[in-house]
PDB file of C-alpha atoms in Angstrom:
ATOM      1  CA  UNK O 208       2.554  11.444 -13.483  1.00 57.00           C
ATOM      2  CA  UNK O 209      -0.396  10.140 -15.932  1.00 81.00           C
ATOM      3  CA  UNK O 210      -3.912  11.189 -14.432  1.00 91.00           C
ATOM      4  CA  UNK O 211      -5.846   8.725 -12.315  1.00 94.00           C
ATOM      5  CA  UNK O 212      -8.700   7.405 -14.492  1.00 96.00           C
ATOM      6  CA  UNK O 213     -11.620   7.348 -11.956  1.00 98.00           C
ATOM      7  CA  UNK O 214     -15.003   5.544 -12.093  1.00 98.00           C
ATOM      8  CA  UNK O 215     -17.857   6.294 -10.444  1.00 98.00           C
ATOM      9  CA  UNK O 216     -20.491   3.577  -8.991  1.00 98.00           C
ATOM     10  CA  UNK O 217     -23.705   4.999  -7.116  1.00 98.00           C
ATOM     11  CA  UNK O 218     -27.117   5.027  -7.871  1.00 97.00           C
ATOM     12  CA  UNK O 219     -27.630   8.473  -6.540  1.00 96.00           C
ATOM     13  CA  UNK O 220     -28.286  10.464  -8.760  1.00 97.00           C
ATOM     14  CA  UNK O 221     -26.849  13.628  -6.788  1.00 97.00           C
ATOM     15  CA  UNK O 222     -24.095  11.754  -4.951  1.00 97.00           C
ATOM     16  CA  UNK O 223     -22.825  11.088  -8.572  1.00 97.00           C
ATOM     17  CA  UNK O 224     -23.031  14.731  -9.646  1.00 98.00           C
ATOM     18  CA  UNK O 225     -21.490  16.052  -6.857  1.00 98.00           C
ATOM     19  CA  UNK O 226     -18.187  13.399  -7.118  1.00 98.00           C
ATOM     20  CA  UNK O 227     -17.657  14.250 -10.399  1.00 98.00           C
ATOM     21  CA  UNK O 228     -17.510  18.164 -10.176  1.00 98.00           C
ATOM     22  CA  UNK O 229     -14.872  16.831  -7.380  1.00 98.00           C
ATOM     23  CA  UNK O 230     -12.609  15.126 -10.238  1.00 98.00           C
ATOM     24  CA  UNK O 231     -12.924  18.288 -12.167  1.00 97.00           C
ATOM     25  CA  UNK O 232     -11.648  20.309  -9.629  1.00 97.00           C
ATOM     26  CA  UNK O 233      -8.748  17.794  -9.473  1.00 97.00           C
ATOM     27  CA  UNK O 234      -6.332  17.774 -12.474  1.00 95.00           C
ATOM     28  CA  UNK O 235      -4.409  14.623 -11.315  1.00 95.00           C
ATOM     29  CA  UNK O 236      -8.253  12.952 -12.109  1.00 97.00           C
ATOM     30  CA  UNK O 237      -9.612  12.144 -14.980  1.00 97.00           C
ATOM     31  CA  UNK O 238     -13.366  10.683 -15.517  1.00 98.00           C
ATOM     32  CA  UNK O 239     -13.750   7.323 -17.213  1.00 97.00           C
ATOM     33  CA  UNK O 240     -17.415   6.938 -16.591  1.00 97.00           C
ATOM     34  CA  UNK O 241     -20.018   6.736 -14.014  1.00 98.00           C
ATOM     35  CA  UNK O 242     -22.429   3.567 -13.184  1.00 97.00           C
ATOM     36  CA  UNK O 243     -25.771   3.650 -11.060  1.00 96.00           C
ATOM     37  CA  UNK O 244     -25.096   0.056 -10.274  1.00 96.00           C
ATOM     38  CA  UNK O 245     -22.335  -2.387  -9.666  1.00 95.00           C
ATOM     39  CA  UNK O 246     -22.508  -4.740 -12.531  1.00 93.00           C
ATOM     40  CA  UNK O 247     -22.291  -1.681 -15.182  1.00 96.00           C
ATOM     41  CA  UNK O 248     -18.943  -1.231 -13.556  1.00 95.00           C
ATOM     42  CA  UNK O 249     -17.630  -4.768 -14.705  1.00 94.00           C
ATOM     43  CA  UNK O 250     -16.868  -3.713 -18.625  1.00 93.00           C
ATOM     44  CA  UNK O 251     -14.993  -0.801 -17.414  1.00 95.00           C
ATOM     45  CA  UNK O 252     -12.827  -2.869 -14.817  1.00 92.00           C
ATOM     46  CA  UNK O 253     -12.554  -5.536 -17.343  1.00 90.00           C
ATOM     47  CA  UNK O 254     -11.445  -3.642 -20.324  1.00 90.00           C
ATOM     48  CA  UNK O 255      -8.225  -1.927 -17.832  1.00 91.00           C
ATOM     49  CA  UNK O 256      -9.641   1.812 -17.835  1.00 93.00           C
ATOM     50  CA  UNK O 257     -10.202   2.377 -14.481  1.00 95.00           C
ATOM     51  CA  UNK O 258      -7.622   3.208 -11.729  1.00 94.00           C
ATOM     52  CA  UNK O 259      -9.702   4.172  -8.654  1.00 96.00           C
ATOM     53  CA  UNK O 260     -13.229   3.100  -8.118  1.00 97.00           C
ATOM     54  CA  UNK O 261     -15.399   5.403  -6.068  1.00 98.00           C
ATOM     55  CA  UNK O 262     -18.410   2.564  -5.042  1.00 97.00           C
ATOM     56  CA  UNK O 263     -21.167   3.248  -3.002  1.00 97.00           C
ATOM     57  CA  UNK O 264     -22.048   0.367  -0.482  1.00 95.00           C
ATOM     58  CA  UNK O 265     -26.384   0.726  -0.406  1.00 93.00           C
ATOM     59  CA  UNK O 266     -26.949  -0.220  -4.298  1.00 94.00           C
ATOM     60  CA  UNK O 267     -30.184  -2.240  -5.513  1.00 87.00           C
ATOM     61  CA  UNK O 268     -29.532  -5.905  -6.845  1.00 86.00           C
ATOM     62  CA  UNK O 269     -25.399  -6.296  -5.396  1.00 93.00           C
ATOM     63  CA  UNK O 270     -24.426  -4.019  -2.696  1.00 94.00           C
ATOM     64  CA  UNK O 271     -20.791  -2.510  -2.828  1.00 95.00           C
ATOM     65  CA  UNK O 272     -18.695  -4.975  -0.426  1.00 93.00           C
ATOM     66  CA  UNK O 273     -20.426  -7.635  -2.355  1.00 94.00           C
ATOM     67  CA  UNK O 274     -19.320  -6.710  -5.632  1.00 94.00           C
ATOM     68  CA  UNK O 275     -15.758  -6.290  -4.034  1.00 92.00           C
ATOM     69  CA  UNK O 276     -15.965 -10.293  -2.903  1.00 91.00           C
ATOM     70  CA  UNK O 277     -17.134 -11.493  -6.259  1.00 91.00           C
ATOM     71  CA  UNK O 278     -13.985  -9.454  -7.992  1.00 89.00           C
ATOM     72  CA  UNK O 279     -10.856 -11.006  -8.536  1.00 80.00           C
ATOM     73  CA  UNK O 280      -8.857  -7.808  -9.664  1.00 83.00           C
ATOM     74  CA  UNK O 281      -9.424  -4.348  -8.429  1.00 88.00           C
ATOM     75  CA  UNK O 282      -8.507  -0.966  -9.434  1.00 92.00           C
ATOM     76  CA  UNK O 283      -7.534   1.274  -6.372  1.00 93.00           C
ATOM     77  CA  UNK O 284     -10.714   1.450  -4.039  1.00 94.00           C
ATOM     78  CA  UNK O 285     -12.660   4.233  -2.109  1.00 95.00           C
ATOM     79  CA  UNK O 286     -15.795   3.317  -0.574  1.00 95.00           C
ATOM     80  CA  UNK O 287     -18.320   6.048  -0.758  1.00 95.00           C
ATOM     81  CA  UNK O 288     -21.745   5.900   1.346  1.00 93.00           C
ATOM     82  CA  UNK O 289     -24.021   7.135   4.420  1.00 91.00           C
ATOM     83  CA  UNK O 290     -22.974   4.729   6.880  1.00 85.00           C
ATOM     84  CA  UNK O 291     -20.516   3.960   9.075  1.00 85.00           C
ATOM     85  CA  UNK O 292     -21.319   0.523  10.203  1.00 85.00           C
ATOM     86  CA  UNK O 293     -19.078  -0.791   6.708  1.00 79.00           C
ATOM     87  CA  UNK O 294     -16.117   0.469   7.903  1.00 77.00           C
ATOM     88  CA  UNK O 295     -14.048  -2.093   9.329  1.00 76.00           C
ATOM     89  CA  UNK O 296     -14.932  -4.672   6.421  1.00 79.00           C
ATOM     90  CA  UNK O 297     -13.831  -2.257   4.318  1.00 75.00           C
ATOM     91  CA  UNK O 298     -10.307  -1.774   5.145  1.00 68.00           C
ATOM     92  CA  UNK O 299     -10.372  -6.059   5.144  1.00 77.00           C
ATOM     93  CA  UNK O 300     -11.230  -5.466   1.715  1.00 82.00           C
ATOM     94  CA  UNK O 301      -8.165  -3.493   1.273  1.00 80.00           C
ATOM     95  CA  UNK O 302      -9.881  -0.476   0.230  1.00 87.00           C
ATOM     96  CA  UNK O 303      -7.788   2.725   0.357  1.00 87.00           C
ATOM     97  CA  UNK O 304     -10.215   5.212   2.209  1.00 90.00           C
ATOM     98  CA  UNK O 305     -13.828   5.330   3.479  1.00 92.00           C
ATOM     99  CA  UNK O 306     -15.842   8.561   2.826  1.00 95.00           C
ATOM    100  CA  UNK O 307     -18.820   9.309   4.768  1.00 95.00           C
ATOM    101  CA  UNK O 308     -21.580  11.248   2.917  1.00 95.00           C
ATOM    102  CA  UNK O 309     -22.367  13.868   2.754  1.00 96.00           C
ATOM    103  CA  UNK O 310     -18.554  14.013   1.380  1.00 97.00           C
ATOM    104  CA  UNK O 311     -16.932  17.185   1.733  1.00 97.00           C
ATOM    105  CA  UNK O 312     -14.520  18.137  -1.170  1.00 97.00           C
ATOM    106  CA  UNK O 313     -11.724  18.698   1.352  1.00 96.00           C
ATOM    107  CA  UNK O 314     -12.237  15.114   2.786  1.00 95.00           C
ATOM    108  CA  UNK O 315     -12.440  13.784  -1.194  1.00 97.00           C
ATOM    109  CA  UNK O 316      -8.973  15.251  -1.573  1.00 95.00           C
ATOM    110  CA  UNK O 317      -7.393  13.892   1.156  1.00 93.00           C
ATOM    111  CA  UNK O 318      -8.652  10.136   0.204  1.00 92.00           C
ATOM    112  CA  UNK O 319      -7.164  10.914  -3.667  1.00 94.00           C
ATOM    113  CA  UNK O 320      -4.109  12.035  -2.139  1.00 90.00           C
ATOM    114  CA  UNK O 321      -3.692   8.674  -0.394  1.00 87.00           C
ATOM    115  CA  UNK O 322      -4.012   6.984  -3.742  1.00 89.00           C
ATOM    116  CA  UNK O 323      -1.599   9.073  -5.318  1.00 87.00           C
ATOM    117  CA  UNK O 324       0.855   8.212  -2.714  1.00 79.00           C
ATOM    118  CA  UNK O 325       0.722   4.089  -3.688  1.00 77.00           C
ATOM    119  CA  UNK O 326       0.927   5.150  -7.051  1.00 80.00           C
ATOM    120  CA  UNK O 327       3.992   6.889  -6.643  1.00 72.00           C
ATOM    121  CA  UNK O 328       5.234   3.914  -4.281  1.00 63.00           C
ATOM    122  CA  UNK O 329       4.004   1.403  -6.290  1.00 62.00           C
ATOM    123  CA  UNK O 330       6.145   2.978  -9.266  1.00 61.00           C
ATOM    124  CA  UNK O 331       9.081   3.240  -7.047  1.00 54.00           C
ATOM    125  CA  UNK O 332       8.801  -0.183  -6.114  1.00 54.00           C
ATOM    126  CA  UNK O 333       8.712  -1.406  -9.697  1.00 53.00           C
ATOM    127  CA  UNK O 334      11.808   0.732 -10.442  1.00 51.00           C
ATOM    128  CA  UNK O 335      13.388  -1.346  -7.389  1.00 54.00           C
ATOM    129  CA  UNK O 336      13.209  -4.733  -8.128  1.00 55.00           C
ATOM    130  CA  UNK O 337      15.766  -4.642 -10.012  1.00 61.00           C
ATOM    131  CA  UNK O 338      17.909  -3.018  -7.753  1.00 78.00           C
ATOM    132  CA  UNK O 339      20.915  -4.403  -5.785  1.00 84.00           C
ATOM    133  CA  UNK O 340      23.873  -4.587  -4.040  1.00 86.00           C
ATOM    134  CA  UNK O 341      26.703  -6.584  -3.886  1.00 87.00           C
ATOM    135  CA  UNK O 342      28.228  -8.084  -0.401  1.00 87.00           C
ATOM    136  CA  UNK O 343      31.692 -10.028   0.269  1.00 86.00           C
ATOM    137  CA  UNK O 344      31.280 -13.337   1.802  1.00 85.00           C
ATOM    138  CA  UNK O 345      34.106 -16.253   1.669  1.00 82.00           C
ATOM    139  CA  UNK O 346      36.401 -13.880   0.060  1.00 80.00           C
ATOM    140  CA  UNK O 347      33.756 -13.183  -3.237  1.00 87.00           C
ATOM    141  CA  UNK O 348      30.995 -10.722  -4.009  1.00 87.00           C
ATOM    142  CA  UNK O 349      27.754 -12.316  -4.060  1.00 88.00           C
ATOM    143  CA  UNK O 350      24.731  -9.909  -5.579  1.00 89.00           C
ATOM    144  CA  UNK O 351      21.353  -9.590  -3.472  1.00 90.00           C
ATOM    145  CA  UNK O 352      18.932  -8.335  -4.977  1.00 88.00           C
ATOM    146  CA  UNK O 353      16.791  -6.271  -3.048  1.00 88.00           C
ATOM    147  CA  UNK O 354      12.922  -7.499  -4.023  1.00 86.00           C
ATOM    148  CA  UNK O 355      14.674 -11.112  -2.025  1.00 90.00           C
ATOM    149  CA  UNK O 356      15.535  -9.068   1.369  1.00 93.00           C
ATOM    150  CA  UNK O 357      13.090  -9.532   3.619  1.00 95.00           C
ATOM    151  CA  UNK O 358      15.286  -8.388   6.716  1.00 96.00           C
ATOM    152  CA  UNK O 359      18.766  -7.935   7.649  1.00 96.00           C
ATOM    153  CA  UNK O 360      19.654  -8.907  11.402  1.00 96.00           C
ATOM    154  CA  UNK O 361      22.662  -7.936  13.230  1.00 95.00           C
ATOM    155  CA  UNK O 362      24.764 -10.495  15.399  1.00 92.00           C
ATOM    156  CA  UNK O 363      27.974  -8.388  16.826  1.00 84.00           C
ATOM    157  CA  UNK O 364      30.483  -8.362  14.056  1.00 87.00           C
ATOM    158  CA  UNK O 365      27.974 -10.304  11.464  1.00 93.00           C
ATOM    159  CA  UNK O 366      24.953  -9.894   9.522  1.00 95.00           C
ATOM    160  CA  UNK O 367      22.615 -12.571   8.725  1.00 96.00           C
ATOM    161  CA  UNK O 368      20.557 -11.568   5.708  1.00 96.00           C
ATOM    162  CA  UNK O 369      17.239 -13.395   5.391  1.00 96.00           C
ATOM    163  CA  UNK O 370      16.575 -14.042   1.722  1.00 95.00           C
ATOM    164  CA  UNK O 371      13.727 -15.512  -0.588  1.00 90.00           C
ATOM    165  CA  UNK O 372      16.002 -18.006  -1.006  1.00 89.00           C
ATOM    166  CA  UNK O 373      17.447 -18.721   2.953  1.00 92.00           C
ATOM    167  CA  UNK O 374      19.689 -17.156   4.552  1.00 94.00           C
ATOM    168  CA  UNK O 375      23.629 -15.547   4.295  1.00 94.00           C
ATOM    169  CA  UNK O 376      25.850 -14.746   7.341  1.00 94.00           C
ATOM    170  CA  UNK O 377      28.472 -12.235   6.080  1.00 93.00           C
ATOM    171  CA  UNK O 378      31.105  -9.894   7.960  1.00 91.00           C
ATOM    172  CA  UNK O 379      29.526  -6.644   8.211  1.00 91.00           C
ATOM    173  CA  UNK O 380      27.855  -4.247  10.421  1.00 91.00           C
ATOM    174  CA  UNK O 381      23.902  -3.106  10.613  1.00 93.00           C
ATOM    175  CA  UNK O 382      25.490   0.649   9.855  1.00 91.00           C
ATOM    176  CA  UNK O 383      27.650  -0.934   6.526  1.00 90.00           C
ATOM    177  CA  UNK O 384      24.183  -2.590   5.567  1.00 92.00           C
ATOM    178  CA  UNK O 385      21.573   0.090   6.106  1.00 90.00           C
ATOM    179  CA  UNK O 386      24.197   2.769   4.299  1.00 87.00           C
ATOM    180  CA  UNK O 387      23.675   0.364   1.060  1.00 87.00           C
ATOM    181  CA  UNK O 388      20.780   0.665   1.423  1.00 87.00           C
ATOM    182  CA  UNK O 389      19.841   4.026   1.263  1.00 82.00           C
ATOM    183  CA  UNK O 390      17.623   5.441  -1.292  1.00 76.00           C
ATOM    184  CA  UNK O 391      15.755   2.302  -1.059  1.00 81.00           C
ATOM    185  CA  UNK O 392      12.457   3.689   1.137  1.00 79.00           C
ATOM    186  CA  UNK O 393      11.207   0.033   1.242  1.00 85.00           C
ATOM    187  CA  UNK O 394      13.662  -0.672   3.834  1.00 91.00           C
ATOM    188  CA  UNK O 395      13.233   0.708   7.449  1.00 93.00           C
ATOM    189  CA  UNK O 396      15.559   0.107  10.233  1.00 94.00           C
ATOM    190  CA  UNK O 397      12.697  -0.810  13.508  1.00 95.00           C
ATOM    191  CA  UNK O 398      15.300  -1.905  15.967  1.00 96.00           C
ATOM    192  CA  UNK O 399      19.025  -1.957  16.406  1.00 94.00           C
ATOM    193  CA  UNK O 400      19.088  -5.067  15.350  1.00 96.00           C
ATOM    194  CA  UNK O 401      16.779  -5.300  12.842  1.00 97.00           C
ATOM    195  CA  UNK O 402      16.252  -3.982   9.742  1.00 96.00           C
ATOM    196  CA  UNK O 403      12.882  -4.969   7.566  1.00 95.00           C
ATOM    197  CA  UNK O 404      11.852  -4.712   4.048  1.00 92.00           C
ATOM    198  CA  UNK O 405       8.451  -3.031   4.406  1.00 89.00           C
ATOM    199  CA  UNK O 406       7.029  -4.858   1.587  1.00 85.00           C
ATOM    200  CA  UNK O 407       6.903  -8.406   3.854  1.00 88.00           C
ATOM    201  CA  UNK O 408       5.824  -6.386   6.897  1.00 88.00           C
ATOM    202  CA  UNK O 409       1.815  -8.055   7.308  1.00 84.00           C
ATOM    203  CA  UNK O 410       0.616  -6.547  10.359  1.00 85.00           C
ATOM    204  CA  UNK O 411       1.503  -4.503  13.312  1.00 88.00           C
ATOM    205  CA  UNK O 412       0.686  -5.414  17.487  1.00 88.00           C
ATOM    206  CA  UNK O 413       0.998  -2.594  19.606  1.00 88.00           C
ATOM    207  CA  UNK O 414       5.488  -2.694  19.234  1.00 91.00           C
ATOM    208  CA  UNK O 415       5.460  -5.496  17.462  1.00 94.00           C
ATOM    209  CA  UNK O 416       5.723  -5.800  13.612  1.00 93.00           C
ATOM    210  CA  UNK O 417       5.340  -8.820  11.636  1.00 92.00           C
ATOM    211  CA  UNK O 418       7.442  -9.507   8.520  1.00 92.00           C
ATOM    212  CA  UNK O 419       7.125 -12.690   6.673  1.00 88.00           C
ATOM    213  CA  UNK O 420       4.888 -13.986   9.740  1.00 87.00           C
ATOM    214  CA  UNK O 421       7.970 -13.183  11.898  1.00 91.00           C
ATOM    215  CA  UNK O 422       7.440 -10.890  14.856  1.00 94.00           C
ATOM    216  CA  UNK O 423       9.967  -8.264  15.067  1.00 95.00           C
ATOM    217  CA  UNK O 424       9.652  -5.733  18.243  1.00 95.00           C
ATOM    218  CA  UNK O 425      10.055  -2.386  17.135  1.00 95.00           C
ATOM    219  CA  UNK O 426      12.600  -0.453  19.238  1.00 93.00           C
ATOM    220  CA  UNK O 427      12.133   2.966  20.905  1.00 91.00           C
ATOM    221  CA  UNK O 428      14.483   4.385  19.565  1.00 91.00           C
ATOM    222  CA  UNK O 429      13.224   3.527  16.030  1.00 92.00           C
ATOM    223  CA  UNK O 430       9.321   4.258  16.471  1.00 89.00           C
ATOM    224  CA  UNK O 431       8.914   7.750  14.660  1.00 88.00           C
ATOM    225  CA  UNK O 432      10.978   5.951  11.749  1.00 86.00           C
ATOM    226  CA  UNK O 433       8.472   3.356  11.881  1.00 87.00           C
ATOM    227  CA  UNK O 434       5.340   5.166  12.199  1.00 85.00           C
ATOM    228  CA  UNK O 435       6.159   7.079   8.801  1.00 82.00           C
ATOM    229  CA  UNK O 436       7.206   3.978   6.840  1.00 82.00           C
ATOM    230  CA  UNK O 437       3.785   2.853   8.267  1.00 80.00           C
ATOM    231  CA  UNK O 438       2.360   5.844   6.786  1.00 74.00           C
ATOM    232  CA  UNK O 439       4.012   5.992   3.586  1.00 70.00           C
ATOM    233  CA  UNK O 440       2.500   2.102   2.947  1.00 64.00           C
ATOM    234  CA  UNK O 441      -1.017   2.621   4.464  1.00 56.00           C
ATOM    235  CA  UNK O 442      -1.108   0.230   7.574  1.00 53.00           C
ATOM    236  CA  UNK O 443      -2.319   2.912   9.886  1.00 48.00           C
TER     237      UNK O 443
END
């Protein structure tokens, strides 16, 4: 896996010292630059060399979450700073992690390791689009391809696959279905009858999950299953 080119953006002296002997320690992390201020991060972002941004929040002229709002494209985020009171808006801004200062190096780790995960899933998920399978329908093979699945649902004898496109009622069982689809982590069976592709899943309600604004309930059964898909794509 190619090193994570990191960028630092704090106008702490000390707080930027002590984040960069933490990429050093780190051999999956390599140093692009650091930035006392916001806007001195803009040539970096701009120019493609950056794939996590370490940003401060407190910073003279634009503060951190206000840099965030005025940025159409984003490398992988980590908030860095000395209070708490950002942390909700920061997870709306779809950062990855949220380190309090003073920032131990074992808490810095963890938060890397959680961008290292979407890398790798983000890579998987790439190597996946083009991935399919092929089901019989009217006496012919029809090919789905998976990046269009947004859920399969069982109906006794039948599946009804719900597609990009609409939807496609073939003879089959959940168990036929979710054997194709092994190997393929994006899809996580939540309920007997219900199988989701985790990449239209949107939000979560106590045992309810929502997948392309539908609300699926997640069955008991299927709750560990969920919770580490949940995991694996950062919704908790």
């Amino acid at each position: 896996m190619d090193k994570l080119r990191v960028l630092i953006v704090d106008d702490e002296p000390i707080a930027r010292d002590i984040l960069e002997s933490y990429i050093q320690k780190l051999p999956q992390l390599q140093l692009t630059g650091t930035c006392k201020n916001a806007l001195e991060a803009v040539p970096f972002i701009g120019r493609g060399e950056v794939d996590l941004l370490l940003l401060d929040i407190n910073m003279p002229e634009i503060t951190g979450i206000e840099f965030v709002k005025m940025m159409r494209q984003l490398p992988w985020l980590i908030f860095t700073t000395a209070y708490s009171s950002y942390a909700v808006e920061s997870y709306e801004l779809n950062a990855v992690d949220y380190l309090l200062k003073p920032i131990s190096f074992d808490r810095f780790s963890i938060a890397v390791d959680k961008v290292l995960s979407l890398k790798r899933l983000t890579s998987a998920g790439a190597a996946q689009n083009d991935a399919h399978i092929f089901v019989k329908t009217d006496g012919r093979l029809v090919k789905i391809n998976l990046a269009d699945l947004w859920m399969v649902e069982g109906l006794k004898d039948y599946v009804k696959l719900h597609l990009k496109t609409g939807k496609l009622v073939i003879h089959s069982t959940m168990k036929n279905i979710e054997d194709s689809l092994q190997g393929y982590d994006a899809f996580v069976r939540v309920h007997k009858s219900y199988i989701i592709n985790m990449q239209y899943a949107s939000q979560v309600d106590g045992n309810t999950i929502y997948v392309n604004k539908q609300p699926i309930s997640i069955g008991s059964t299927y709750k560990t299953l969920v919770q580490q898909a949940l995991q694996k794509y950062k919704m908790l």
